[in-house]
Tab-separated table of C-alpha atoms in Angstrom:
chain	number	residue	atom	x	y	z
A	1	UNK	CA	152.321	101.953	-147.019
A	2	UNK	CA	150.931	99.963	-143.840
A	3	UNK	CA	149.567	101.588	-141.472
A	4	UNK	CA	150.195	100.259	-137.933
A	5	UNK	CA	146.841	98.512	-136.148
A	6	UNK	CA	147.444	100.472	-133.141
A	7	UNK	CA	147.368	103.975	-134.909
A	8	UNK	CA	143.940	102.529	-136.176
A	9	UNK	CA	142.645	101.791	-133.067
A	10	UNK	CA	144.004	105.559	-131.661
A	11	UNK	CA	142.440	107.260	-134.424
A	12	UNK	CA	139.116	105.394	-133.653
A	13	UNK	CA	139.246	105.915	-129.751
A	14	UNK	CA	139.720	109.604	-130.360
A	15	UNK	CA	137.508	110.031	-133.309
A	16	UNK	CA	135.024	108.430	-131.628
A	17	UNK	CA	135.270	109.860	-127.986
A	18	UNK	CA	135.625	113.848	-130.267
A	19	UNK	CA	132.480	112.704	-131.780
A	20	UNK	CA	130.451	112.678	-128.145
A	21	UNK	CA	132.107	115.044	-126.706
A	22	UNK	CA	130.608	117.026	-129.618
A	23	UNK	CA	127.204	115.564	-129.196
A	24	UNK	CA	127.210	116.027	-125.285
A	25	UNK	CA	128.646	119.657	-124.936
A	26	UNK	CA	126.553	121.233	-127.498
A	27	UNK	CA	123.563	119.395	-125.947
A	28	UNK	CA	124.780	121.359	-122.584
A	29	UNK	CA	126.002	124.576	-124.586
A	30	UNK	CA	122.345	124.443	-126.318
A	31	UNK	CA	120.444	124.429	-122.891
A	32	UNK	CA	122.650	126.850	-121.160
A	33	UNK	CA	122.122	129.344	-124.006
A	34	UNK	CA	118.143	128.229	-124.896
A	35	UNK	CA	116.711	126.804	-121.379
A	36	UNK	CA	112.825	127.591	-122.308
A	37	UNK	CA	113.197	126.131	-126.082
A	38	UNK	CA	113.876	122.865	-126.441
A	39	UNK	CA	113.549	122.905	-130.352
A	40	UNK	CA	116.163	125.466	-130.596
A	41	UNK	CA	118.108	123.077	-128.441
A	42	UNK	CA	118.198	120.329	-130.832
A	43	UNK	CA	118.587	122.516	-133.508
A	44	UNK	CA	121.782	123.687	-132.165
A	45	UNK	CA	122.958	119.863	-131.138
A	46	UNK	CA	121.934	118.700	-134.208
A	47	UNK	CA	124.225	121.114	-136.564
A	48	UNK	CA	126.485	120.986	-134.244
A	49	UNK	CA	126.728	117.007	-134.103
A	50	UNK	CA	126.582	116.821	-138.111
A	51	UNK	CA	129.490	119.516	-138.710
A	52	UNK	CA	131.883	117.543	-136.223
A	53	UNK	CA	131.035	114.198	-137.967
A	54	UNK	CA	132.064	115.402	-141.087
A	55	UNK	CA	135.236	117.167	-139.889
A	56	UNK	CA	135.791	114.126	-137.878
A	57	UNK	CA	136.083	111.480	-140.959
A	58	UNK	CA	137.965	113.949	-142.726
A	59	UNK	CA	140.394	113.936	-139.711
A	60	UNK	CA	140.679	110.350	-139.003
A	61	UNK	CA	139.487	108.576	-141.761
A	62	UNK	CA	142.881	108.487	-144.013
A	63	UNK	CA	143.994	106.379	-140.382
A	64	UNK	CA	141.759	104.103	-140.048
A	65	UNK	CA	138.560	104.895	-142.523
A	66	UNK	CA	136.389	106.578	-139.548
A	67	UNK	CA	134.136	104.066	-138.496
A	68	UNK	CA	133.199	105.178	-135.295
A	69	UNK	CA	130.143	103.008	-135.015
A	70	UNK	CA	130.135	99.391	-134.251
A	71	UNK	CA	127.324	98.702	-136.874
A	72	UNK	CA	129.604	100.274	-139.398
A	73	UNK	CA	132.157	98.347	-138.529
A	74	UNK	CA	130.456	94.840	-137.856
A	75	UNK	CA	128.716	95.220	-141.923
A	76	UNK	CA	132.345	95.884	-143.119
A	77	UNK	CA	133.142	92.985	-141.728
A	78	UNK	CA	130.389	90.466	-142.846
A	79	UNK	CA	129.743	92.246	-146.322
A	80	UNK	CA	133.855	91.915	-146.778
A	81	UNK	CA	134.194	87.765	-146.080
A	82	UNK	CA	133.255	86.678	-149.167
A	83	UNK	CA	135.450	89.210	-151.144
A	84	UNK	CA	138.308	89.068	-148.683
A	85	UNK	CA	138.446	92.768	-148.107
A	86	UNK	CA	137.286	94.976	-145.000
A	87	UNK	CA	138.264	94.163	-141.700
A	88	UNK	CA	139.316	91.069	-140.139
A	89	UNK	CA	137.504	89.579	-137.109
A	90	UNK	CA	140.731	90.333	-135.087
A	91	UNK	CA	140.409	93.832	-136.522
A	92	UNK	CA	136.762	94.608	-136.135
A	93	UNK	CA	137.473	93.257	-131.767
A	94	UNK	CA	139.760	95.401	-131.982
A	95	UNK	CA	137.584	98.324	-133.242
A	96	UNK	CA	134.541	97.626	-131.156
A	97	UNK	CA	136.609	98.037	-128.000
A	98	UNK	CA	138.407	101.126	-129.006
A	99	UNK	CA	134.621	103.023	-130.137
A	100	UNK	CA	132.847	102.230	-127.054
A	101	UNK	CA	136.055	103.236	-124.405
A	102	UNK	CA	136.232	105.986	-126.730
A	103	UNK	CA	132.693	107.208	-126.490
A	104	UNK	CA	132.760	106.566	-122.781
A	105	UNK	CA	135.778	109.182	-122.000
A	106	UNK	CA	133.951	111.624	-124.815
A	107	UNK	CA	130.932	111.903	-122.167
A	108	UNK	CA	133.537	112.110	-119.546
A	109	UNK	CA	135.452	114.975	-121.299
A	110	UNK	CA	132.136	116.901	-122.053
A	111	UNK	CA	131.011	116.294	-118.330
A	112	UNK	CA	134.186	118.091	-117.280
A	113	UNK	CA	134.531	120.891	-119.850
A	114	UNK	CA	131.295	122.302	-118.410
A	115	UNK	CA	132.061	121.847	-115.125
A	116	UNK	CA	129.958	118.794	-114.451
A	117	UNK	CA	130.717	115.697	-112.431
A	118	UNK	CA	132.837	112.971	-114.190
A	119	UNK	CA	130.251	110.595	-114.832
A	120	UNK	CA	127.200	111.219	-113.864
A	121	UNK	CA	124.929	108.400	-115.159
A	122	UNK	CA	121.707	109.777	-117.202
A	123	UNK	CA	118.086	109.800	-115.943
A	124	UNK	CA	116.450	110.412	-119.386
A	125	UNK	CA	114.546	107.093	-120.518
A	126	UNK	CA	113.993	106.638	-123.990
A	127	UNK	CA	112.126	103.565	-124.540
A	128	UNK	CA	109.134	102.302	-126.182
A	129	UNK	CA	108.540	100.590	-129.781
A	130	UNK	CA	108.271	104.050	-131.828
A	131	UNK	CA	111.673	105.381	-130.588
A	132	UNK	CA	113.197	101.877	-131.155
A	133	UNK	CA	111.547	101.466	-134.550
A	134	UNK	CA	112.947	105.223	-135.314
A	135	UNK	CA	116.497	103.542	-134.481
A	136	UNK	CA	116.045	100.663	-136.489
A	137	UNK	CA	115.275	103.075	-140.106
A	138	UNK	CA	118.208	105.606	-138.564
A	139	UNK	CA	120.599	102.516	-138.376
A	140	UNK	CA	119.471	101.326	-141.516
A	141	UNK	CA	119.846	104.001	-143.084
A	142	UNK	CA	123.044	104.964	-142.059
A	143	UNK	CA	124.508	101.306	-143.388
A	144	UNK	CA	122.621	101.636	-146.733
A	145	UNK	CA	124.783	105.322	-147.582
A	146	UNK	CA	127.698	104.385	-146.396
A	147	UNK	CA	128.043	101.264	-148.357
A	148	UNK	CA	126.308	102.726	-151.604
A	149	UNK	CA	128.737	105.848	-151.790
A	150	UNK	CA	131.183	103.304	-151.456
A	151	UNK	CA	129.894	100.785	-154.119
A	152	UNK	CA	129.819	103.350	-156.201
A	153	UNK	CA	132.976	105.039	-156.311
A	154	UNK	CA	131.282	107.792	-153.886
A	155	UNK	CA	133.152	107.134	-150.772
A	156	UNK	CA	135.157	110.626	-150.412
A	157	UNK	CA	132.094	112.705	-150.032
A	158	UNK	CA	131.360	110.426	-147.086
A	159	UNK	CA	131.993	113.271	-144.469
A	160	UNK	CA	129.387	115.402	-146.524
A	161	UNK	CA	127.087	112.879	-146.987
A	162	UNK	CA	127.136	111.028	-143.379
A	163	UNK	CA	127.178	114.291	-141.773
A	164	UNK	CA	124.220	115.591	-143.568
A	165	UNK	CA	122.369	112.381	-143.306
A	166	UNK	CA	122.653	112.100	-139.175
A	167	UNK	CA	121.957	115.867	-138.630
A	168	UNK	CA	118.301	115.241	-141.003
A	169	UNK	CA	117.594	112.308	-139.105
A	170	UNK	CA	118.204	113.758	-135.550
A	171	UNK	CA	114.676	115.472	-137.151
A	172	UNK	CA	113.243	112.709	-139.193
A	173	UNK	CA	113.228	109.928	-136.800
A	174	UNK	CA	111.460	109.477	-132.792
A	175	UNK	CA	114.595	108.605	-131.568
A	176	UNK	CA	116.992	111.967	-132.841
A	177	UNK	CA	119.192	109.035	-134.629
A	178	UNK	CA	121.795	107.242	-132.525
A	179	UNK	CA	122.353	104.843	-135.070
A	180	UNK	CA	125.166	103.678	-133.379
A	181	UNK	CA	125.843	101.147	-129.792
A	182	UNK	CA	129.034	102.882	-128.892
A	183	UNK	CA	127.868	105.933	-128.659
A	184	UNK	CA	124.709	104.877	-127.209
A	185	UNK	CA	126.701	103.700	-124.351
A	186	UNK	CA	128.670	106.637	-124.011
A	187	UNK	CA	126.073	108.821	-123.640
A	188	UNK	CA	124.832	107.325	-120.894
A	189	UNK	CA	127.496	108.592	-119.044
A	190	UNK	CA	126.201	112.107	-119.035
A	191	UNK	CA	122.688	113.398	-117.250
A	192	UNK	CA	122.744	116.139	-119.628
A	193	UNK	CA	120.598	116.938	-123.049
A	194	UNK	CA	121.961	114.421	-124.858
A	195	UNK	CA	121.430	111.799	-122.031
A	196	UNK	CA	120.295	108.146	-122.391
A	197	UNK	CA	119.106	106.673	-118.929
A	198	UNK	CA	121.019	102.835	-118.835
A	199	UNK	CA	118.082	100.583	-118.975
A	200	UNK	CA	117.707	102.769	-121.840
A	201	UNK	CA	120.413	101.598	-123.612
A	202	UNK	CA	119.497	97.536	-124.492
A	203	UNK	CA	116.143	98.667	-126.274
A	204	UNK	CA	118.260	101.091	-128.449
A	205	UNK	CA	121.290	98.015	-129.103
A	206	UNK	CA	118.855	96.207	-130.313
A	207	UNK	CA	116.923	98.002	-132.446
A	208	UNK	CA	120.312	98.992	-134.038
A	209	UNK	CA	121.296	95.420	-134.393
A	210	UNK	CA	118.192	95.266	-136.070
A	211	UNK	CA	118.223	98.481	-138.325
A	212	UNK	CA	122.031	96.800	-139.194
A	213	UNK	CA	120.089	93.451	-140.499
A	214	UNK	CA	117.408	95.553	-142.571
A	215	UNK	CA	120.517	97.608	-143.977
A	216	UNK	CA	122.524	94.435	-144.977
A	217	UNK	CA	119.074	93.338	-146.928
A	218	UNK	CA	119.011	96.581	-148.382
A	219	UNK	CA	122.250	96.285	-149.658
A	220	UNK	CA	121.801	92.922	-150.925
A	221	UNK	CA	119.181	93.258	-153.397
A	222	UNK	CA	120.482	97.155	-154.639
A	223	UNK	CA	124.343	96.577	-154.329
A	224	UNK	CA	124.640	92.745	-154.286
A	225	UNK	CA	128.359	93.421	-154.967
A	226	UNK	CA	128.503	95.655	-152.570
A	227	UNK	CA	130.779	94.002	-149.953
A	228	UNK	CA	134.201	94.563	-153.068
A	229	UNK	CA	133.982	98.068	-151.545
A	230	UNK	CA	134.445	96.974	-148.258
A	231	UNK	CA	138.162	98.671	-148.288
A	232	UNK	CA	136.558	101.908	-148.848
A	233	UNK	CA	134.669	102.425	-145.914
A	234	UNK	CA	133.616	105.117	-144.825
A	235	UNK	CA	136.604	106.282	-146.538
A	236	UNK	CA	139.457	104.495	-147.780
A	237	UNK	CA	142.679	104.998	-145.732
A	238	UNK	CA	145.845	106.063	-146.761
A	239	UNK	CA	146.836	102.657	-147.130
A	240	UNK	CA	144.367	101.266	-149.215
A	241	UNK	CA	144.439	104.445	-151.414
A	242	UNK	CA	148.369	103.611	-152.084
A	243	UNK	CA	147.008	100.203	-152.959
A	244	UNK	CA	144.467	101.007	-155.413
A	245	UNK	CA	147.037	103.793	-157.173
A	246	UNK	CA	149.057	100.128	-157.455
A	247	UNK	CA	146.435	98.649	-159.340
């Protein structure tokens, strides 16, 4: 079975774009219902967030694996060249624009839901080298799972497993874990809870790129093979499941 590029790219817009609308309306729901506590706030945002990434990749990722992240997607690209699996460049452009439109109109549907403005671009800065250093072992981190469940024949309790890992490190790292550029973008979009203020936004890209370097070096000296499993990130899609039954 081959699964038509487009329907990839749909089920990556809207899994991506369900995946901050989650993140921005329970940020919103949170402070509504707890305005004096803001630990209870990220509490709720936090479960909330990790529960709709897991039911997310179950959703979407027999499409088009539920990437939803351009650092996910740019390491399944580079860790697949030299075994000829994972994406293709033309695929990977292709998924890149399709995440970050997608997180984009996710702030834009949470902004409406409550009754906000459209867009309403965020006034929360985040910057300085402990938040971005907190992105970089978030990123990092996120790359080295993924990859490992799928190295090791893990890869379908990926929805667990990622979900688990993001809502811990919304606690466990300065920067409540982004650990991923498109939706960094997107939620700049929103001057809500879960807010990034725009010049924000290039510290935290970077420090991403970076966390997606230290994760790649990871990988290389525990999974050095670890790139054969390309296919099967974060989960393998209906097509490449009919492929390896083939085998």
């Amino acid at each position: 079975m081959t699964i038509a590029f487009w329907r990839r790219l749909l089920a990556e817009f809207a899994g991506t774009a369900l995946l901050v609308t989650a993140v921005v309306g329970s940020g919103i729901m949170a402070t509504d219902l707890s305005p004096d506590d803001v630990g209870l706030q990220l509490l709720q945002n936090s479960v909330a967030t990790a529960f709709a990434l897991g039911v997310l990749i179950l959703m979407f990722g027999p499409v088009s694996g539920a990437h939803f992240n351009p650092v996910v997607s740019a390491a399944d690209w580079l860790l697949g060249r030299r075994s000829g699996s994972g994406l293709t460049l033309r695929e990977l452009a292709g998924y890149l624009v399709a995440q970050v439109t997608g997180a984009v109109a996710g702030s834009v549907l949470a902004n409406l839901m409550f009754g906000l403005g459209a867009v309403s671009f965020s006034g929360r800065v985040r910057s300085g080298g402990n938040l971005w250093l907190g992105e970089v072992v978030a990123t990092a981190g996120l790359v080295l799972l993924i990859f490992a469940l799928a190295r090791s024949g893990r890869a379908t309790v990926a929805p667990a497993a990622v979900g688990a890992y993001i809502g811990a490190a919304y606690w466990f790292t300065s920067s409540t874990s982004f650990a991923n550029p498109a939706v960094t973008v997107g939620r700049a979009f929103t001057d809500t809870f879960a807010g990034i203020a725009p010049g924000s936004v290039p510290g935290f890209l970077v420090a991403q790129v970076v966390g997606l370097v230290v994760g790649l070096g990871l990988l290389a000296a525990l999974y050095p093979d670890a790139g054969a499993a390309a296919d099967q990130v974060v989960v393998p899609t209906d097509e490449q499941s009919a492929t390896s039954g083939r085998r």
